[in-house]
Amino acid sequence: MQLKTDLYIDGAWVKGDGTLPVTDPSTGSVIAEVATAGEAHCDAAVTAAHNAFKTWSKTAPRVRSEILRKAFELMIAEADHLAKIVSMENGKVFSDAKGEITYAAEFFRWFAEEAVRTPGDYRQAPSGDKRILVTHQPIGVSLLITPWNFPAAMATRKIGPALAAGCTVILKPASETPLTALAIIEILERAGVPKGVVNFILPSKTGPMISKMLHDPRVRNLSFTGSTEVGRTLLKESADNVLRTSMELGGNAPFVVLDDANIDDAVAGAMLAKMRNGGAACTAANRFIVAKSVAEEFTTKFAKAMGALKLAPGLEDGAQLGASVSIKERNKIADLVSAAVKAGGKLILGGTTPEGAGAFYPATVVTVDKANPILNNEVFGPVAPIVTFDGDAEAIELANSTEYGLISYVYSSDLKRAIKTAEAIESGMVAINRGVISDPAAPFGGVKQSGLGREGGFAGIYEFLETKYIGVEI
Ligand code: NAD
């Protein structure tokens, strides 16, 4: 398989100052060595993006739109190849990887369409003798930092709106999954993105080098997706130059099953909400909050569906649950389960780490009480803690008892009751009677410590635009 492994700066593939091994987590073997960037590379990427901004920001929206459209078409045409790269470096099963590539490509299509539709405003001031003109301009050089769990979609969800808005970018992927990002950069190059508009770096020392870039006055915007902990650090770093920031951070999604829910539907939704991406999703249902009267039926049926999943390397035929991204991440999952059991949780399914070099962990269901520590942590794996409640008010209280507020799920056969519950839950997104709601055409983002800003939908392009007011005397 042809893999790009060099840095991409100012329209050229360049060697780094060293290399970083990329591992297949299903086997533990190294699949590629990717170039790492030194300080000079990071500086060159900023210079390239800064220079390219002068012309890219003035390029006709239609031209920007058509390049993004071309990138969408290339991604779809090469979806199988790209999905294999995702599966190899991330561990997720091929069907999940293919789903991610399609989802990722849709951000290029959506923002190709948005590039030519940025609205403005022309109004008479209340005083009558002045006019208010409002327009939007690209912010400038944008640093994009992405996580390992959706190596394709988190990159395109940022690159799409940035390019549509007229910004130039420097992409820094997670060190576990740079190959997918490199494949996307290569597609953008073939789609006709001019030199300097998109740059790729993988710093050899992430913290200090990113910090230096965030203190370079030519960088004006940081778009970050990752953990809340790293997000907080980067917000502090961004404060010195008062950068625009967009923060898509961690989640701890409640999945609320009210007593009138259709349990078969709830189980089908739970399987999607929990197991898409093997549970390694910021949107993954992390706390199953189930009405006492239906808890036994839900737990039995859900554990049966979870137990039927085939745990195998992501590219193996019939695999339904792949490896975690690394042994380190897998061990974090195992530790959270052990702590949950120690605190009184009862294992219904799974909970035993398999032998071998692959970073596998089995589908696990554990019933807990509401004080169990697992409810306070983002698990990021195939683990479903179930806690019960009495009455809708307690369900809402449990759902809100976290610092996170990204997404929540509500199952009920009474739409009015479900909407009332959705309105009372503190999260940026709520799925009613659905296990997946991510959609490039919808605003994605969280409240509380799950982040700032929205990606996708009509809102996404504004993360890369400044609002400018022009006042006119008439
Ligand atoms: P992470 O925060 O460890 O890393 C994210 C990115 O930040 C990586 O590229 C990493 O190399 C980089 N990074 C780490 N330390 C840094 C530093 N000091 N300075 C600059 N960059 C640094 O997260 P992860 O483990 O890759 O991803 C999992 C997390 O991402 C989960 O918490 C998940 O909920 C979150 N996530 C959120 C969303 C969302 O849209 N809200 C989507 C996907 C993942």
Short mmCIF file of N, CA and C and ligand atoms in Angstrom, two decimals, residues 145-150 154 157 172-176 206-207 210 224-228 230 233-234 248-251 281-282 329 378 380 406 444 450 455, ligand 1:
data_model
loop_
_atom_site.label_atom_id
_atom_site.label_comp_id
_atom_site.label_asym_id
_atom_site.label_seq_id
_atom_site.Cartn_x
_atom_site.Cartn_y
_atom_site.Cartn_z
N ILE A 145 -5.62 21.05 15.22
CA ILE A 145 -5.05 19.92 15.98
C ILE A 145 -6.15 18.87 16.16
N THR A 146 -5.84 17.64 15.77
CA THR A 146 -6.89 16.61 15.74
C THR A 146 -6.50 15.37 16.58
N PRO A 147 -7.51 14.61 17.01
CA PRO A 147 -7.26 13.41 17.84
C PRO A 147 -7.15 12.14 16.98
N TRP A 148 -6.89 11.01 17.64
CA TRP A 148 -6.69 9.75 16.90
C TRP A 148 -7.99 9.01 16.62
N ASN A 149 -9.08 9.34 17.31
CA ASN A 149 -10.24 8.45 17.22
C ASN A 149 -11.02 8.56 15.91
N PHE A 150 -11.02 9.77 15.30
CA PHE A 150 -11.60 9.94 13.95
C PHE A 150 -10.54 10.67 13.12
N MET A 154 -12.17 14.28 11.74
CA MET A 154 -11.83 15.47 12.54
C MET A 154 -10.95 16.42 11.74
N ARG A 157 -13.45 18.06 9.02
CA ARG A 157 -14.43 18.93 9.69
C ARG A 157 -13.82 20.31 9.97
N LYS A 172 -2.04 19.48 12.41
CA LYS A 172 -1.22 18.60 13.27
C LYS A 172 -2.10 17.46 13.76
N PRO A 173 -1.92 16.26 13.20
CA PRO A 173 -2.76 15.13 13.64
C PRO A 173 -2.20 14.52 14.93
N ALA A 174 -2.94 13.55 15.47
CA ALA A 174 -2.44 12.80 16.62
C ALA A 174 -1.26 11.94 16.17
N SER A 175 -0.27 11.76 17.03
CA SER A 175 0.92 11.01 16.61
C SER A 175 0.60 9.53 16.37
N GLU A 176 -0.51 9.03 16.93
CA GLU A 176 -0.88 7.62 16.70
C GLU A 176 -1.40 7.41 15.27
N THR A 206 5.74 17.95 20.84
CA THR A 206 4.43 18.56 20.62
C THR A 206 4.20 19.81 21.46
N GLY A 207 4.28 19.67 22.78
CA GLY A 207 3.92 20.78 23.68
C GLY A 207 4.66 22.07 23.36
N ILE A 210 4.11 23.48 19.63
CA ILE A 210 2.77 24.05 19.39
C ILE A 210 2.66 25.36 20.17
N PHE A 224 -9.17 23.07 17.82
CA PHE A 224 -8.66 21.88 18.50
C PHE A 224 -9.77 20.87 18.75
N THR A 225 -9.51 19.61 18.49
CA THR A 225 -10.39 18.53 18.93
C THR A 225 -9.54 17.54 19.71
N GLY A 226 -9.97 17.25 20.92
CA GLY A 226 -9.22 16.32 21.75
C GLY A 226 -9.77 16.33 23.16
N SER A 227 -8.93 15.95 24.10
CA SER A 227 -9.40 15.82 25.48
C SER A 227 -9.60 17.20 26.13
N THR A 228 -10.45 17.24 27.13
CA THR A 228 -10.69 18.48 27.87
C THR A 228 -9.40 18.95 28.54
N VAL A 230 -6.18 18.59 27.61
CA VAL A 230 -5.27 19.28 26.68
C VAL A 230 -5.93 20.58 26.18
N THR A 233 -5.23 23.40 28.54
CA THR A 233 -3.84 23.88 28.39
C THR A 233 -3.74 24.80 27.17
N LEU A 234 -4.34 24.37 26.07
CA LEU A 234 -4.22 25.15 24.83
C LEU A 234 -5.01 26.46 24.90
N GLU A 248 -13.34 21.41 20.60
CA GLU A 248 -14.25 20.25 20.60
C GLU A 248 -13.61 19.24 21.55
N LEU A 249 -14.15 19.14 22.75
CA LEU A 249 -13.44 18.41 23.81
C LEU A 249 -14.15 17.11 24.21
N GLY A 250 -13.81 16.62 25.36
CA GLY A 250 -14.30 15.31 25.78
C GLY A 250 -15.81 15.27 26.07
N GLY A 251 -16.31 14.07 26.19
CA GLY A 251 -17.73 13.89 26.51
C GLY A 251 -17.90 12.80 27.56
N ALA A 281 -15.39 7.19 20.89
CA ALA A 281 -15.97 8.38 20.25
C ALA A 281 -16.35 9.36 21.36
N CYS A 282 -16.15 10.64 21.08
CA CYS A 282 -16.55 11.64 22.07
C CYS A 282 -18.07 11.60 22.25
N GLU A 329 -3.94 2.96 25.76
CA GLU A 329 -5.37 3.32 25.80
C GLU A 329 -6.20 2.14 26.28
N GLU A 378 -14.65 9.54 31.14
CA GLU A 378 -14.90 9.17 29.75
C GLU A 378 -14.17 7.84 29.53
N PHE A 380 -14.05 5.70 26.70
CA PHE A 380 -13.40 5.61 25.39
C PHE A 380 -13.09 4.17 24.97
N LEU A 406 -21.48 17.26 26.06
CA LEU A 406 -21.37 17.21 24.60
C LEU A 406 -22.67 16.72 23.97
N PHE A 444 -22.29 20.74 15.41
CA PHE A 444 -21.74 19.77 16.36
C PHE A 444 -20.92 20.53 17.40
N SER A 450 -17.17 20.50 27.70
CA SER A 450 -17.03 19.76 26.44
C SER A 450 -16.64 20.68 25.29
N GLU A 455 -18.91 22.91 15.05
CA GLU A 455 -18.37 22.52 13.75
C GLU A 455 -19.50 21.93 12.91
P1 NAD B 1 -5.62 14.35 23.30
O1 NAD B 1 -6.17 15.58 23.92
O2 NAD B 1 -4.65 13.53 24.05
O3 NAD B 1 -4.87 14.73 21.93
C1 NAD B 1 -5.52 15.48 20.93
C2 NAD B 1 -4.47 16.15 20.07
O4 NAD B 1 -3.76 17.10 20.86
C3 NAD B 1 -3.42 15.20 19.51
O5 NAD B 1 -3.06 15.63 18.22
C4 NAD B 1 -2.26 15.38 20.47
O6 NAD B 1 -1.01 15.07 19.89
C5 NAD B 1 -2.37 16.88 20.75
N1 NAD B 1 -1.72 17.32 21.99
C6 NAD B 1 -1.57 16.65 23.15
N2 NAD B 1 -0.93 17.43 24.04
C7 NAD B 1 -0.69 18.61 23.45
C8 NAD B 1 -0.06 19.83 23.84
N3 NAD B 1 0.45 19.99 25.05
N4 NAD B 1 -0.01 20.84 22.96
C9 NAD B 1 -0.52 20.69 21.73
N5 NAD B 1 -1.12 19.57 21.27
C10 NAD B 1 -1.20 18.53 22.13
O7 NAD B 1 -6.87 13.50 22.80
P2 NAD B 1 -6.89 12.08 22.08
O8 NAD B 1 -6.55 11.04 23.09
O9 NAD B 1 -6.12 12.12 20.80
O10 NAD B 1 -8.44 11.98 21.67
C11 NAD B 1 -9.40 11.58 22.53
C12 NAD B 1 -10.14 12.77 23.13
O11 NAD B 1 -10.67 13.59 22.09
C13 NAD B 1 -11.34 12.35 23.94
O12 NAD B 1 -11.39 13.10 25.13
C14 NAD B 1 -12.52 12.69 23.04
O13 NAD B 1 -13.74 12.92 23.72
C15 NAD B 1 -12.03 13.90 22.35
N6 NAD B 1 -12.77 14.12 21.11
C16 NAD B 1 -13.68 15.13 21.06
C17 NAD B 1 -14.42 15.33 19.91
C18 NAD B 1 -15.43 16.43 19.82
O14 NAD B 1 -15.83 16.74 18.70
N7 NAD B 1 -15.85 17.04 20.90
C19 NAD B 1 -14.22 14.50 18.80
C20 NAD B 1 -13.29 13.48 18.89
C21 NAD B 1 -12.55 13.30 20.06
#
